[in-house]
mmCIF file of C-alpha atoms in Angstrom:
data_model
loop_
_atom_site.group_PDB
_atom_site.id
_atom_site.type_symbol
_atom_site.label_atom_id
_atom_site.label_comp_id
_atom_site.label_asym_id
_atom_site.label_seq_id
_atom_site.Cartn_x
_atom_site.Cartn_y
_atom_site.Cartn_z
ATOM 1 C CA UNK K 10 -15.173 22.258 5.280
ATOM 2 C CA UNK K 11 -13.711 20.703 8.439
ATOM 3 C CA UNK K 12 -10.705 18.454 7.855
ATOM 4 C CA UNK K 13 -9.264 15.756 10.110
ATOM 5 C CA UNK K 14 -5.694 14.663 9.561
ATOM 6 C CA UNK K 15 -4.829 11.088 10.467
ATOM 7 C CA UNK K 16 -1.194 10.437 11.374
ATOM 8 C CA UNK K 17 0.973 7.892 13.151
ATOM 9 C CA UNK K 18 4.408 9.458 13.402
ATOM 10 C CA UNK K 19 6.388 12.687 13.442
ATOM 11 C CA UNK K 20 3.871 14.782 11.562
ATOM 12 C CA UNK K 21 5.937 16.584 8.897
ATOM 13 C CA UNK K 22 3.002 16.364 6.453
ATOM 14 C CA UNK K 23 0.676 17.553 9.200
ATOM 15 C CA UNK K 24 2.950 20.606 9.578
ATOM 16 C CA UNK K 25 2.956 21.229 5.818
ATOM 17 C CA UNK K 26 -0.826 21.019 5.652
ATOM 18 C CA UNK K 27 -1.254 23.297 8.645
ATOM 19 C CA UNK K 28 1.146 25.872 7.150
ATOM 20 C CA UNK K 29 -0.858 25.819 3.930
ATOM 21 C CA UNK K 30 -4.120 26.333 5.855
ATOM 22 C CA UNK K 31 -2.613 29.159 7.891
ATOM 23 C CA UNK K 32 -1.537 30.900 4.641
ATOM 24 C CA UNK K 33 -5.069 30.622 3.281
ATOM 25 C CA UNK K 34 -4.089 28.032 0.664
ATOM 26 C CA UNK K 35 -6.731 25.534 1.842
ATOM 27 C CA UNK K 36 -10.427 26.284 1.639
ATOM 28 C CA UNK K 37 -11.011 23.921 4.558
ATOM 29 C CA UNK K 38 -10.087 24.149 8.248
ATOM 30 C CA UNK K 39 -7.824 21.615 9.931
ATOM 31 C CA UNK K 40 -10.141 20.886 12.879
ATOM 32 C CA UNK K 41 -8.814 17.621 14.304
ATOM 33 C CA UNK K 42 -5.840 15.291 14.464
ATOM 34 C CA UNK K 43 -6.485 11.561 14.823
ATOM 35 C CA UNK K 44 -3.417 9.644 16.006
ATOM 36 C CA UNK K 45 -3.300 5.847 16.376
ATOM 37 C CA UNK K 46 0.026 5.891 18.305
ATOM 38 C CA UNK K 47 -0.408 7.724 21.609
ATOM 39 C CA UNK K 48 2.653 9.807 22.347
ATOM 40 C CA UNK K 49 3.720 10.228 18.717
ATOM 41 C CA UNK K 50 5.486 13.536 17.916
ATOM 42 C CA UNK K 51 2.587 14.640 15.652
ATOM 43 C CA UNK K 52 0.382 15.053 18.744
ATOM 44 C CA UNK K 53 2.592 17.771 20.243
ATOM 45 C CA UNK K 54 2.836 19.460 16.848
ATOM 46 C CA UNK K 55 -0.936 19.581 16.620
ATOM 47 C CA UNK K 56 -1.330 20.820 20.208
ATOM 48 C CA UNK K 57 1.258 23.559 19.454
ATOM 49 C CA UNK K 58 -1.062 24.765 16.697
ATOM 50 C CA UNK K 59 -4.175 24.557 18.846
ATOM 51 C CA UNK K 60 -5.577 21.652 16.864
ATOM 52 C CA UNK K 61 -7.549 19.199 19.010
ATOM 53 C CA UNK K 62 -6.064 15.705 19.233
ATOM 54 C CA UNK K 63 -7.834 12.380 19.523
ATOM 55 C CA UNK K 64 -5.282 9.725 20.356
ATOM 56 C CA UNK K 65 -6.640 6.176 20.271
ATOM 57 C CA UNK K 66 -4.666 2.973 19.985
ATOM 58 C CA UNK K 67 -6.507 0.309 18.015
ATOM 59 C CA UNK K 68 -4.985 -2.262 20.389
ATOM 60 C CA UNK K 69 -7.435 -1.102 23.077
ATOM 61 C CA UNK K 70 -10.450 -2.143 20.999
ATOM 62 C CA UNK K 71 -11.740 -5.649 20.451
ATOM 63 C CA UNK K 72 -12.036 -5.196 16.680
ATOM 64 C CA UNK K 73 -11.218 -2.843 13.841
ATOM 65 C CA UNK K 74 -14.916 -2.145 13.466
ATOM 66 C CA UNK K 75 -15.158 -1.060 17.126
ATOM 67 C CA UNK K 76 -12.069 1.140 16.715
ATOM 68 C CA UNK K 77 -13.446 2.838 13.608
ATOM 69 C CA UNK K 78 -16.900 3.271 15.187
ATOM 70 C CA UNK K 79 -15.201 5.253 17.998
ATOM 71 C CA UNK K 80 -13.268 7.285 15.433
ATOM 72 C CA UNK K 81 -16.499 8.011 13.619
ATOM 73 C CA UNK K 82 -18.106 9.263 16.809
ATOM 74 C CA UNK K 83 -15.136 11.603 17.366
ATOM 75 C CA UNK K 84 -15.230 12.827 13.757
ATOM 76 C CA UNK K 85 -18.953 13.638 14.104
ATOM 77 C CA UNK K 86 -18.264 15.695 17.238
ATOM 78 C CA UNK K 87 -16.044 17.997 15.163
ATOM 79 C CA UNK K 88 -18.342 17.978 12.109
ATOM 80 C CA UNK K 89 -15.532 16.545 9.964
ATOM 81 C CA UNK K 90 -16.296 16.133 6.255
ATOM 82 C CA UNK K 91 -12.875 15.358 4.745
ATOM 83 C CA UNK K 92 -10.035 13.074 5.866
ATOM 84 C CA UNK K 93 -6.348 13.539 5.034
ATOM 85 C CA UNK K 94 -4.063 10.597 5.780
ATOM 86 C CA UNK K 95 -0.566 11.854 6.465
ATOM 87 C CA UNK K 96 1.719 9.032 7.500
ATOM 88 C CA UNK K 97 -1.207 7.047 8.949
ATOM 89 C CA UNK K 98 0.114 3.503 8.939
ATOM 90 C CA UNK K 99 -3.185 1.623 8.893
ATOM 91 C CA UNK K 100 -5.588 0.481 6.228
ATOM 92 C CA UNK K 101 -8.886 2.318 6.476
ATOM 93 C CA UNK K 102 -11.760 -0.065 7.015
ATOM 94 C CA UNK K 103 -15.350 -0.153 5.770
ATOM 95 C CA UNK K 104 -16.803 1.943 8.586
ATOM 96 C CA UNK K 105 -14.811 5.033 7.623
ATOM 97 C CA UNK K 106 -14.773 4.234 3.892
ATOM 98 C CA UNK K 107 -18.596 4.140 3.849
ATOM 99 C CA UNK K 108 -18.978 7.284 5.943
ATOM 100 C CA UNK K 109 -16.447 9.288 3.893
ATOM 101 C CA UNK K 110 -16.704 7.708 0.451
ATOM 102 C CA UNK K 111 -14.595 9.691 -1.995
ATOM 103 C CA UNK K 112 -13.533 12.116 0.770
ATOM 104 C CA UNK K 113 -10.389 10.413 2.065
ATOM 105 C CA UNK K 114 -6.987 11.052 0.540
ATOM 106 C CA UNK K 115 -3.562 9.567 1.198
ATOM 107 C CA UNK K 116 -0.006 10.414 0.224
ATOM 108 C CA UNK K 117 2.420 7.645 -0.661
ATOM 109 C CA UNK K 118 6.201 7.906 -1.207
ATOM 110 C CA UNK K 119 6.352 6.213 -4.601
ATOM 111 C CA UNK K 120 4.911 6.530 -8.092
ATOM 112 C CA UNK K 121 2.007 4.169 -7.683
ATOM 113 C CA UNK K 122 1.240 1.522 -8.727
ATOM 114 C CA UNK K 123 4.957 0.789 -8.057
ATOM 115 C CA UNK K 124 6.140 0.029 -4.518
ATOM 116 C CA UNK K 125 2.836 -0.150 -2.656
ATOM 117 C CA UNK K 126 2.647 -0.623 1.089
ATOM 118 C CA UNK K 127 5.284 -0.260 3.742
ATOM 119 C CA UNK K 128 8.793 1.088 3.137
ATOM 120 C CA UNK K 129 8.216 2.240 -0.418
ATOM 121 C CA UNK K 130 11.512 4.161 -0.405
ATOM 122 C CA UNK K 131 13.411 1.049 0.710
ATOM 123 C CA UNK K 132 11.654 -0.978 -1.975
ATOM 124 C CA UNK K 133 12.687 1.562 -4.643
ATOM 125 C CA UNK K 134 16.302 1.571 -3.474
ATOM 126 C CA UNK K 135 16.432 -2.210 -3.285
ATOM 127 C CA UNK K 136 15.013 -2.488 -6.804
ATOM 128 C CA UNK K 137 17.602 0.023 -8.087
ATOM 129 C CA UNK K 138 15.182 2.393 -9.838
ATOM 130 C CA UNK K 139 16.538 5.727 -11.013
ATOM 131 C CA UNK K 140 13.217 7.543 -10.530
ATOM 132 C CA UNK K 141 10.683 7.293 -7.724
ATOM 133 C CA UNK K 142 8.318 9.910 -6.433
ATOM 134 C CA UNK K 143 5.135 10.845 -4.617
ATOM 135 C CA UNK K 144 1.521 9.924 -5.267
ATOM 136 C CA UNK K 145 -1.638 11.490 -3.817
ATOM 137 C CA UNK K 146 -4.643 9.249 -4.220
ATOM 138 C CA UNK K 147 -8.214 8.717 -3.050
ATOM 139 C CA UNK K 148 -8.406 5.972 -0.456
ATOM 140 C CA UNK K 149 -10.343 2.795 -1.234
ATOM 141 C CA UNK K 150 -10.470 -0.631 0.383
ATOM 142 C CA UNK K 151 -7.142 -1.753 -1.062
ATOM 143 C CA UNK K 152 -3.595 -0.830 -0.110
ATOM 144 C CA UNK K 153 -2.560 2.187 -2.148
ATOM 145 C CA UNK K 154 -4.976 1.234 -4.960
ATOM 146 C CA UNK K 155 -7.403 4.200 -5.091
ATOM 147 C CA UNK K 156 -7.738 6.633 -7.967
ATOM 148 C CA UNK K 157 -4.582 8.715 -8.454
ATOM 149 C CA UNK K 158 -5.046 12.477 -8.060
ATOM 150 C CA UNK K 159 -1.441 13.689 -8.533
ATOM 151 C CA UNK K 160 2.080 12.402 -8.913
ATOM 152 C CA UNK K 161 5.514 13.988 -9.046
ATOM 153 C CA UNK K 162 8.784 12.225 -9.734
ATOM 154 C CA UNK K 163 12.016 12.339 -7.759
ATOM 155 C CA UNK K 164 15.330 11.366 -9.342
ATOM 156 C CA UNK K 165 17.607 9.003 -7.465
ATOM 157 C CA UNK K 166 21.137 10.138 -8.237
ATOM 158 C CA UNK K 167 24.156 7.822 -8.120
ATOM 159 C CA UNK K 168 25.409 7.890 -4.571
ATOM 160 C CA UNK K 169 22.147 9.053 -3.021
ATOM 161 C CA UNK K 170 21.614 7.576 0.439
ATOM 162 C CA UNK K 171 18.250 6.626 1.881
ATOM 163 C CA UNK K 172 18.342 9.900 3.825
ATOM 164 C CA UNK K 173 18.937 11.855 0.612
ATOM 165 C CA UNK K 174 15.959 10.186 -1.078
ATOM 166 C CA UNK K 175 13.733 10.666 1.976
ATOM 167 C CA UNK K 176 14.626 14.388 2.020
ATOM 168 C CA UNK K 177 13.749 14.765 -1.699
ATOM 169 C CA UNK K 178 10.473 12.913 -1.163
ATOM 170 C CA UNK K 179 9.512 15.079 1.837
ATOM 171 C CA UNK K 180 10.172 18.277 -0.106
ATOM 172 C CA UNK K 181 7.825 17.092 -2.875
ATOM 173 C CA UNK K 182 5.199 15.851 -0.386
ATOM 174 C CA UNK K 183 5.090 19.158 1.482
ATOM 175 C CA UNK K 184 4.399 21.062 -1.708
ATOM 176 C CA UNK K 185 2.254 18.556 -3.642
ATOM 177 C CA UNK K 186 -0.066 17.366 -0.857
ATOM 178 C CA UNK K 187 -1.603 20.681 0.207
ATOM 179 C CA UNK K 188 -2.017 21.723 -3.416
ATOM 180 C CA UNK K 189 -3.787 18.441 -4.313
ATOM 181 C CA UNK K 190 -5.960 18.517 -1.201
ATOM 182 C CA UNK K 191 -7.091 22.030 -2.103
ATOM 183 C CA UNK K 192 -7.973 20.881 -5.650
ATOM 184 C CA UNK K 193 -10.009 18.054 -4.115
ATOM 185 C CA UNK K 194 -11.769 20.438 -1.703
ATOM 186 C CA UNK K 195 -12.629 22.788 -4.548
ATOM 187 C CA UNK K 196 -14.034 19.860 -6.531
ATOM 188 C CA UNK K 197 -16.125 18.658 -3.597
ATOM 189 C CA UNK K 198 -17.450 22.169 -3.012
ATOM 190 C CA UNK K 199 -18.388 22.500 -6.696
ATOM 191 C CA UNK K 200 -16.058 25.432 -7.262
#
């Protein structure tokens, strides 16, 4: 099964997913990176692994539908059948949702349904919670509202800085996301 990873930033979850694939822990192949921010660090990470990169800014398209139609054309070129959002900072629209129904997953740095949307770690710190975490979910039309596949908690200790919490979250993400993606791939392949 060919996988495309969608990312907008540095690509630490891309790296974790690629490491898992290289170790044989994923039954799919990471065949493409889609990046919506040309020049983002994730692009050079993908190129370093020999993964093709499609870098398209939505700002260069007249509508979200046109942008996603172009993405769909690119995904078809690589025979992609599963999408992994890894720090992709856009809502997925109907064009991709219809084409990949039930085959798009996202990772979010909170225990959903708490702290949806942008800056979930900042929201958790501002609210003063003692426990936050990571959620992997199927993507639907809402923001972080799809069916939850996996969650793992992270304790916020007294004195933890934002950097401390981000580090704890990343450690969980890099372990939980590949494992959950593999479970989803197995399910989709009827294994």
